[in-house]
Amino acid sequence: MLTIDEARAALQAREFTDFPECALCGADDAEPFLTVDDGCKLVKCKRCSLVYTSPRFDESWWERFVREEDNSRNVSFTENRLAHGVALRRNVASQPEDWRAHVTKKSQIVLDDLRSVMKRPLTSLHDVGCGVGFLISDARDAGLEVSGNELNGYAVKVMCERLGLDARVGSLHEVGLASESRDAVTMTDYIEHTYHPLRDFQEAFRITRPGGGLFVHTFRIDCRKFEEKGAAWDMLRWNHVYHFSTQTLTAMITAAGFEPATIIAGPRRNDIKIIAVKPL
Ligand SMILES: [Zn+2]
């Protein structure tokens, strides 16, 4: 079992050796875009303008690292999030006392957003990268049938054993959900981390029933914060692999078959929220 310090050292020592093709259009024709303050190099696809980290950690090493059930980084992130709503101990002090009520309010907004665009009732939901299960717990309390998948093996163990949730270890394509078995799929602060965003959207499309919804939330590079901070913006650091703009995220969701219905990325927002529908 790695200690937190050992895990950090392993991350720092590991070289970025994986030079991926563009996940949106498949082109192997990207040009340097920006070197982030932490040393990460971002490139931009010349064909479709998708911005992503390249090179990045080797995928199999990274997946093994993230999945270790007894990795103390996973243990500490999970327990901190369950107890305080944040992964890092240094952020605990700034959490409001009623942080869990705020989380539930956010979950309610996700469900309302989905209902506002869906062409079928919302009775079941699958959350991709479900963290420690806050959204699916809240959705279950609201009467939905819920499930989630997550790479952090320790978090999945806790969600199953302590919270009684249907949480599964692995990427969406690995957990084997039946086609058209869910009314909605959600991805909150997930898509920037995955190595295969288009595959995830396509898989979400497969498991969603016709008329069902997709909810996606991430940060976006076509925002004022990026203009102001550039390479110093902490959202661009190594643990984020894809750096979507309003245009590239909309294009990728559309490429997977969904019809984006609501796109919220106002001039003052650093983030983007897209709620899309699987056509009837
Ligand atoms: Zn491309």
mmCIF file of C-alpha atoms and ligand atoms in Angstrom:
data_model
loop_
_atom_site.group_PDB
_atom_site.id
_atom_site.type_symbol
_atom_site.label_atom_id
_atom_site.label_comp_id
_atom_site.label_asym_id
_atom_site.label_seq_id
_atom_site.Cartn_x
_atom_site.Cartn_y
_atom_site.Cartn_z
ATOM 1 C CA MET A 1 0.000 0.000 0.000
ATOM 2 C CA LEU A 2 1.357 3.408 -0.982
ATOM 3 C CA THR A 3 1.366 6.222 1.555
ATOM 4 C CA ILE A 4 0.186 9.633 0.364
ATOM 5 C CA ASP A 5 3.786 10.851 0.122
ATOM 6 C CA GLU A 6 4.845 7.756 -1.802
ATOM 7 C CA ALA A 7 1.889 8.181 -4.140
ATOM 8 C CA ARG A 8 2.813 11.808 -4.731
ATOM 9 C CA ALA A 9 6.448 10.873 -5.355
ATOM 10 C CA ALA A 10 5.333 8.146 -7.778
ATOM 11 C CA LEU A 11 3.247 10.676 -9.678
ATOM 12 C CA GLN A 12 6.082 13.175 -9.817
ATOM 13 C CA ALA A 13 8.660 10.597 -10.884
ATOM 14 C CA ARG A 14 6.464 9.126 -13.584
ATOM 15 C CA GLU A 15 7.208 10.493 -17.011
ATOM 16 C CA PHE A 16 4.543 11.475 -19.477
ATOM 17 C CA THR A 17 5.069 9.078 -22.393
ATOM 18 C CA ASP A 18 1.664 8.724 -24.044
ATOM 19 C CA PHE A 19 1.052 10.926 -27.130
ATOM 20 C CA PRO A 20 -2.634 10.491 -27.912
ATOM 21 C CA GLU A 21 -4.502 11.182 -31.137
ATOM 22 C CA CYS A 22 -7.372 13.648 -31.054
ATOM 23 C CA ALA A 23 -10.312 12.095 -29.219
ATOM 24 C CA LEU A 24 -12.847 14.119 -31.186
ATOM 25 C CA CYS A 25 -11.846 13.784 -34.860
ATOM 26 C CA GLY A 26 -9.147 11.089 -34.684
ATOM 27 C CA ALA A 27 -6.488 13.250 -36.362
ATOM 28 C CA ASP A 28 -2.866 12.824 -35.354
ATOM 29 C CA ASP A 29 -2.120 16.426 -36.208
ATOM 30 C CA ALA A 30 -1.938 18.625 -33.131
ATOM 31 C CA GLU A 31 0.209 21.688 -32.566
ATOM 32 C CA PRO A 32 1.639 23.011 -29.280
ATOM 33 C CA PHE A 33 -0.927 25.195 -27.520
ATOM 34 C CA LEU A 34 0.402 26.015 -24.050
ATOM 35 C CA THR A 35 2.836 24.817 -21.402
ATOM 36 C CA VAL A 36 1.044 24.996 -18.066
ATOM 37 C CA ASP A 37 2.794 26.250 -14.929
ATOM 38 C CA ASP A 38 3.126 22.689 -13.599
ATOM 39 C CA GLY A 39 5.042 21.657 -16.757
ATOM 40 C CA CYS A 40 2.150 19.919 -18.510
ATOM 41 C CA LYS A 41 2.033 20.454 -22.249
ATOM 42 C CA LEU A 42 -1.266 21.146 -23.942
ATOM 43 C CA VAL A 43 -1.786 20.705 -27.674
ATOM 44 C CA LYS A 44 -4.568 21.769 -30.003
ATOM 45 C CA CYS A 45 -5.879 19.605 -32.834
ATOM 46 C CA LYS A 46 -5.367 21.489 -36.104
ATOM 47 C CA ARG A 47 -8.446 19.889 -37.608
ATOM 48 C CA CYS A 48 -11.120 20.287 -34.888
ATOM 49 C CA SER A 49 -9.519 22.608 -32.272
ATOM 50 C CA LEU A 50 -9.816 20.150 -29.357
ATOM 51 C CA VAL A 51 -7.254 21.020 -26.652
ATOM 52 C CA TYR A 52 -5.739 18.170 -24.641
ATOM 53 C CA THR A 53 -2.724 17.149 -22.602
ATOM 54 C CA SER A 54 0.032 15.506 -24.645
ATOM 55 C CA PRO A 55 2.144 13.750 -23.622
ATOM 56 C CA ARG A 56 0.330 12.330 -20.605
ATOM 57 C CA PHE A 57 0.794 9.469 -18.124
ATOM 58 C CA ASP A 58 0.754 6.031 -19.680
ATOM 59 C CA GLU A 59 -2.865 4.883 -19.461
ATOM 60 C CA SER A 60 -2.331 1.437 -17.933
ATOM 61 C CA TRP A 61 -0.044 2.816 -15.218
ATOM 62 C CA TRP A 62 -2.469 5.616 -14.416
ATOM 63 C CA GLU A 63 -5.482 3.294 -14.244
ATOM 64 C CA ARG A 64 -3.653 0.880 -11.962
ATOM 65 C CA PHE A 65 -2.652 3.742 -9.705
ATOM 66 C CA VAL A 66 -6.147 5.199 -9.470
ATOM 67 C CA ARG A 67 -7.837 1.848 -8.904
ATOM 68 C CA GLU A 68 -5.807 0.535 -5.965
ATOM 69 C CA GLU A 69 -8.365 -0.149 -3.284
ATOM 70 C CA ASP A 70 -5.916 0.339 -0.452
ATOM 71 C CA ASN A 71 -3.986 3.250 -1.951
ATOM 72 C CA SER A 72 -3.946 5.729 0.921
ATOM 73 C CA ARG A 73 -4.522 8.628 -1.465
ATOM 74 C CA ASN A 74 -7.846 6.997 -2.352
ATOM 75 C CA VAL A 75 -8.643 6.307 1.291
ATOM 76 C CA SER A 76 -7.922 9.834 2.437
ATOM 77 C CA PHE A 77 -9.713 11.529 -0.491
ATOM 78 C CA THR A 78 -12.764 9.338 0.057
ATOM 79 C CA GLU A 79 -13.009 9.747 3.824
ATOM 80 C CA ASN A 80 -12.441 13.522 3.577
ATOM 81 C CA ARG A 81 -15.143 13.857 0.966
ATOM 82 C CA LEU A 82 -17.641 11.823 2.963
ATOM 83 C CA ALA A 83 -16.924 13.684 6.191
ATOM 84 C CA HIS A 84 -16.368 17.200 4.848
ATOM 85 C CA GLY A 85 -17.364 17.299 1.166
ATOM 86 C CA VAL A 86 -13.810 17.991 -0.071
ATOM 87 C CA ALA A 87 -10.955 15.647 -0.989
ATOM 88 C CA LEU A 88 -8.031 17.638 0.381
ATOM 89 C CA ARG A 89 -7.608 18.210 4.092
ATOM 90 C CA ARG A 90 -6.367 21.775 3.534
ATOM 91 C CA ASN A 91 -9.803 22.689 2.123
ATOM 92 C CA VAL A 92 -11.804 21.299 5.048
ATOM 93 C CA ALA A 93 -11.650 24.493 7.130
ATOM 94 C CA SER A 94 -13.296 26.598 4.421
ATOM 95 C CA GLN A 95 -16.321 24.294 4.089
ATOM 96 C CA PRO A 96 -19.601 25.692 5.446
ATOM 97 C CA GLU A 97 -21.215 23.700 8.239
ATOM 98 C CA ASP A 98 -24.201 22.818 6.069
ATOM 99 C CA TRP A 99 -22.107 21.724 3.066
ATOM 100 C CA ARG A 100 -24.121 18.521 2.618
ATOM 101 C CA ALA A 101 -27.355 20.508 2.213
ATOM 102 C CA HIS A 102 -25.616 22.543 -0.517
ATOM 103 C CA VAL A 103 -24.623 19.312 -2.254
ATOM 104 C CA THR A 104 -28.231 18.105 -2.151
ATOM 105 C CA LYS A 105 -29.395 21.399 -3.610
ATOM 106 C CA LYS A 106 -26.927 20.911 -6.494
ATOM 107 C CA SER A 107 -28.175 17.346 -7.012
ATOM 108 C CA GLN A 108 -31.730 18.684 -7.190
ATOM 109 C CA ILE A 109 -30.642 21.151 -9.896
ATOM 110 C CA VAL A 110 -29.143 18.273 -11.929
ATOM 111 C CA LEU A 111 -32.435 16.352 -11.746
ATOM 112 C CA ASP A 112 -34.463 19.475 -12.613
ATOM 113 C CA ASP A 113 -32.134 20.262 -15.550
ATOM 114 C CA LEU A 114 -32.584 16.751 -16.910
ATOM 115 C CA ARG A 115 -36.364 16.810 -16.499
ATOM 116 C CA SER A 116 -36.555 20.148 -18.319
ATOM 117 C CA VAL A 117 -35.214 18.633 -21.562
ATOM 118 C CA MET A 118 -36.062 14.925 -21.393
ATOM 119 C CA LYS A 119 -38.849 13.439 -23.476
ATOM 120 C CA ARG A 120 -39.588 10.680 -20.979
ATOM 121 C CA PRO A 121 -40.011 10.515 -17.189
ATOM 122 C CA LEU A 122 -36.837 10.472 -15.093
ATOM 123 C CA THR A 123 -37.017 7.285 -13.023
ATOM 124 C CA SER A 124 -33.450 5.971 -13.261
ATOM 125 C CA LEU A 125 -30.020 7.472 -13.470
ATOM 126 C CA HIS A 126 -26.422 6.333 -13.874
ATOM 127 C CA ASP A 127 -23.626 8.626 -12.679
ATOM 128 C CA VAL A 128 -20.246 8.283 -14.399
ATOM 129 C CA GLY A 129 -17.305 9.005 -12.097
ATOM 130 C CA CYS A 130 -19.708 8.963 -9.166
ATOM 131 C CA GLY A 131 -17.098 10.012 -6.591
ATOM 132 C CA VAL A 132 -18.393 9.056 -3.168
ATOM 133 C CA GLY A 133 -21.998 8.795 -4.307
ATOM 134 C CA PHE A 134 -23.523 12.117 -3.255
ATOM 135 C CA LEU A 135 -25.542 12.582 -6.455
ATOM 136 C CA ILE A 136 -26.811 9.001 -6.604
ATOM 137 C CA SER A 137 -27.644 9.039 -2.864
ATOM 138 C CA ASP A 138 -29.669 12.222 -3.329
ATOM 139 C CA ALA A 139 -31.337 10.865 -6.477
ATOM 140 C CA ARG A 140 -32.200 7.660 -4.606
ATOM 141 C CA ASP A 141 -33.742 9.768 -1.825
ATOM 142 C CA ALA A 142 -35.783 11.483 -4.545
ATOM 143 C CA GLY A 143 -37.193 8.086 -5.548
ATOM 144 C CA LEU A 144 -34.995 7.200 -8.542
ATOM 145 C CA GLU A 145 -33.307 3.900 -9.279
ATOM 146 C CA VAL A 146 -29.610 4.713 -9.276
ATOM 147 C CA SER A 147 -26.197 3.320 -10.113
ATOM 148 C CA GLY A 148 -22.715 4.663 -10.655
ATOM 149 C CA ASN A 149 -19.224 3.731 -11.742
ATOM 150 C CA GLU A 150 -15.948 5.020 -10.401
ATOM 151 C CA LEU A 151 -12.256 4.157 -10.755
ATOM 152 C CA ASN A 152 -11.379 4.762 -7.087
ATOM 153 C CA GLY A 153 -11.699 1.224 -5.727
ATOM 154 C CA TYR A 154 -11.813 2.290 -2.106
ATOM 155 C CA ALA A 155 -14.656 4.748 -2.756
ATOM 156 C CA VAL A 156 -16.644 2.036 -4.526
ATOM 157 C CA LYS A 157 -16.181 -0.316 -1.583
ATOM 158 C CA VAL A 158 -17.463 2.364 0.804
ATOM 159 C CA MET A 159 -20.435 3.250 -1.428
ATOM 160 C CA CYS A 160 -21.481 -0.408 -1.628
ATOM 161 C CA GLU A 161 -20.821 -1.459 1.955
ATOM 162 C CA ARG A 162 -21.550 1.697 3.933
ATOM 163 C CA LEU A 163 -24.107 3.481 1.759
ATOM 164 C CA GLY A 164 -25.811 0.483 0.119
ATOM 165 C CA LEU A 165 -25.419 1.962 -3.352
ATOM 166 C CA ASP A 166 -25.066 0.129 -6.670
ATOM 167 C CA ALA A 167 -21.567 1.402 -7.426
ATOM 168 C CA ARG A 168 -19.148 -0.452 -9.694
ATOM 169 C CA VAL A 169 -15.395 -0.218 -10.182
ATOM 170 C CA GLY A 170 -14.208 0.652 -13.643
ATOM 171 C CA SER A 171 -14.760 2.805 -16.690
ATOM 172 C CA LEU A 172 -18.264 3.078 -18.120
ATOM 173 C CA HIS A 173 -17.531 0.678 -20.991
ATOM 174 C CA GLU A 174 -16.211 -1.940 -18.567
ATOM 175 C CA VAL A 175 -19.126 -2.114 -16.141
ATOM 176 C CA GLY A 176 -21.436 -3.693 -18.698
ATOM 177 C CA LEU A 177 -24.734 -1.838 -18.331
ATOM 178 C CA ALA A 178 -27.538 -3.065 -20.575
ATOM 179 C CA SER A 179 -28.461 -1.036 -23.661
ATOM 180 C CA GLU A 180 -31.307 1.456 -23.123
ATOM 181 C CA SER A 181 -31.488 0.559 -19.439
ATOM 182 C CA ARG A 182 -31.342 4.076 -17.902
ATOM 183 C CA ASP A 183 -33.421 7.245 -18.328
ATOM 184 C CA ALA A 184 -30.415 9.496 -17.821
ATOM 185 C CA VAL A 185 -26.627 9.519 -17.520
ATOM 186 C CA THR A 186 -24.726 12.200 -15.609
ATOM 187 C CA MET A 187 -21.068 13.282 -15.760
ATOM 188 C CA THR A 188 -20.207 15.996 -13.269
ATOM 189 C CA ASP A 189 -16.568 17.120 -13.204
ATOM 190 C CA TYR A 190 -15.633 13.838 -14.858
ATOM 191 C CA ILE A 191 -15.093 14.295 -18.586
ATOM 192 C CA GLU A 192 -11.898 16.359 -18.154
ATOM 193 C CA HIS A 193 -10.281 13.367 -16.396
ATOM 194 C CA THR A 194 -11.075 10.467 -18.705
ATOM 195 C CA TYR A 195 -8.664 9.306 -21.416
ATOM 196 C CA HIS A 196 -11.596 8.427 -23.714
ATOM 197 C CA PRO A 197 -14.277 11.124 -23.613
ATOM 198 C CA LEU A 198 -15.910 10.250 -26.957
ATOM 199 C CA ARG A 199 -16.071 6.561 -26.057
ATOM 200 C CA ASP A 200 -17.727 7.537 -22.754
ATOM 201 C CA PHE A 201 -20.336 9.681 -24.522
ATOM 202 C CA GLN A 202 -21.012 6.884 -27.018
ATOM 203 C CA GLU A 203 -21.401 4.395 -24.195
ATOM 204 C CA ALA A 204 -23.734 6.810 -22.362
ATOM 205 C CA PHE A 205 -25.773 7.030 -25.567
ATOM 206 C CA ARG A 206 -26.016 3.236 -25.776
ATOM 207 C CA ILE A 207 -27.315 2.764 -22.210
ATOM 208 C CA THR A 208 -29.753 5.717 -22.325
ATOM 209 C CA ARG A 209 -33.360 5.100 -23.343
ATOM 210 C CA PRO A 210 -34.733 7.095 -26.324
ATOM 211 C CA GLY A 211 -35.934 10.472 -25.076
ATOM 212 C CA GLY A 212 -33.593 10.193 -22.084
ATOM 213 C CA GLY A 213 -31.033 12.740 -20.997
ATOM 214 C CA LEU A 214 -27.316 13.365 -20.621
ATOM 215 C CA PHE A 215 -25.997 15.913 -18.109
ATOM 216 C CA VAL A 216 -22.384 17.071 -18.465
ATOM 217 C CA HIS A 217 -20.534 19.619 -16.343
ATOM 218 C CA THR A 218 -16.865 20.587 -16.687
ATOM 219 C CA PHE A 219 -14.656 23.685 -16.938
ATOM 220 C CA ARG A 220 -14.091 25.385 -20.290
ATOM 221 C CA ILE A 221 -11.114 27.148 -21.840
ATOM 222 C CA ASP A 222 -13.133 29.736 -23.741
ATOM 223 C CA CYS A 223 -13.725 31.644 -20.518
ATOM 224 C CA ARG A 224 -12.520 34.893 -19.019
ATOM 225 C CA LYS A 225 -10.504 33.148 -16.296
ATOM 226 C CA PHE A 226 -8.336 31.439 -18.933
ATOM 227 C CA GLU A 227 -7.868 34.735 -20.766
ATOM 228 C CA GLU A 228 -6.738 36.349 -17.514
ATOM 229 C CA LYS A 229 -4.589 33.571 -16.033
ATOM 230 C CA GLY A 230 -3.416 31.532 -19.034
ATOM 231 C CA ALA A 231 -0.751 28.993 -18.039
ATOM 232 C CA ALA A 232 -1.264 29.825 -14.346
ATOM 233 C CA TRP A 233 -4.902 28.686 -14.330
ATOM 234 C CA ASP A 234 -5.024 25.685 -12.002
ATOM 235 C CA MET A 235 -7.770 23.952 -13.997
ATOM 236 C CA LEU A 236 -5.182 23.153 -16.685
ATOM 237 C CA ARG A 237 -2.923 21.043 -14.452
ATOM 238 C CA TRP A 238 -1.864 17.451 -15.075
ATOM 239 C CA ASN A 239 -4.883 15.644 -13.637
ATOM 240 C CA HIS A 240 -7.120 17.204 -16.283
ATOM 241 C CA VAL A 241 -6.536 15.576 -19.654
ATOM 242 C CA TYR A 242 -9.131 17.278 -21.868
ATOM 243 C CA HIS A 243 -9.691 21.024 -21.879
ATOM 244 C CA PHE A 244 -12.953 21.553 -23.698
ATOM 245 C CA SER A 245 -14.366 24.730 -25.149
ATOM 246 C CA THR A 246 -18.081 25.317 -25.609
ATOM 247 C CA GLN A 247 -17.617 24.377 -29.263
ATOM 248 C CA THR A 248 -15.564 21.178 -28.817
ATOM 249 C CA LEU A 249 -17.730 19.819 -25.983
ATOM 250 C CA THR A 250 -20.909 20.459 -27.942
ATOM 251 C CA ALA A 251 -19.345 18.822 -31.012
ATOM 252 C CA MET A 252 -18.287 15.700 -29.112
ATOM 253 C CA ILE A 253 -21.677 15.211 -27.438
ATOM 254 C CA THR A 254 -23.325 15.633 -30.839
ATOM 255 C CA ALA A 255 -20.865 13.185 -32.441
ATOM 256 C CA ALA A 256 -22.013 10.547 -29.932
ATOM 257 C CA GLY A 257 -25.609 10.924 -31.133
ATOM 258 C CA PHE A 258 -27.118 13.210 -28.483
ATOM 259 C CA GLU A 259 -28.899 16.474 -29.271
ATOM 260 C CA PRO A 260 -27.667 19.254 -26.965
ATOM 261 C CA ALA A 261 -30.788 21.017 -25.642
ATOM 262 C CA THR A 262 -29.417 23.431 -23.046
ATOM 263 C CA ILE A 263 -25.908 24.891 -23.063
ATOM 264 C CA ILE A 264 -25.038 27.128 -20.124
ATOM 265 C CA ALA A 265 -21.694 28.907 -20.498
ATOM 266 C CA GLY A 266 -22.309 32.566 -19.870
ATOM 267 C CA PRO A 267 -19.568 35.205 -20.151
ATOM 268 C CA ARG A 268 -18.945 35.229 -16.386
ATOM 269 C CA ARG A 269 -18.839 31.460 -15.963
ATOM 270 C CA ASN A 270 -15.613 29.406 -16.023
ATOM 271 C CA ASP A 271 -17.587 26.224 -16.346
ATOM 272 C CA ILE A 272 -19.999 24.763 -18.833
ATOM 273 C CA LYS A 273 -23.116 22.700 -18.411
ATOM 274 C CA ILE A 274 -24.702 20.842 -21.310
ATOM 275 C CA ILE A 275 -27.944 18.931 -21.008
ATOM 276 C CA ALA A 276 -28.626 16.797 -24.060
ATOM 277 C CA VAL A 277 -31.329 14.398 -25.222
ATOM 278 C CA LYS A 278 -31.158 11.042 -26.968
ATOM 279 C CA PRO A 279 -33.579 11.422 -29.908
ATOM 280 C CA LEU A 280 -36.817 9.417 -29.791
HETATM 281 ZN ZN ZN B 1 -9.394 16.814 -33.733
#
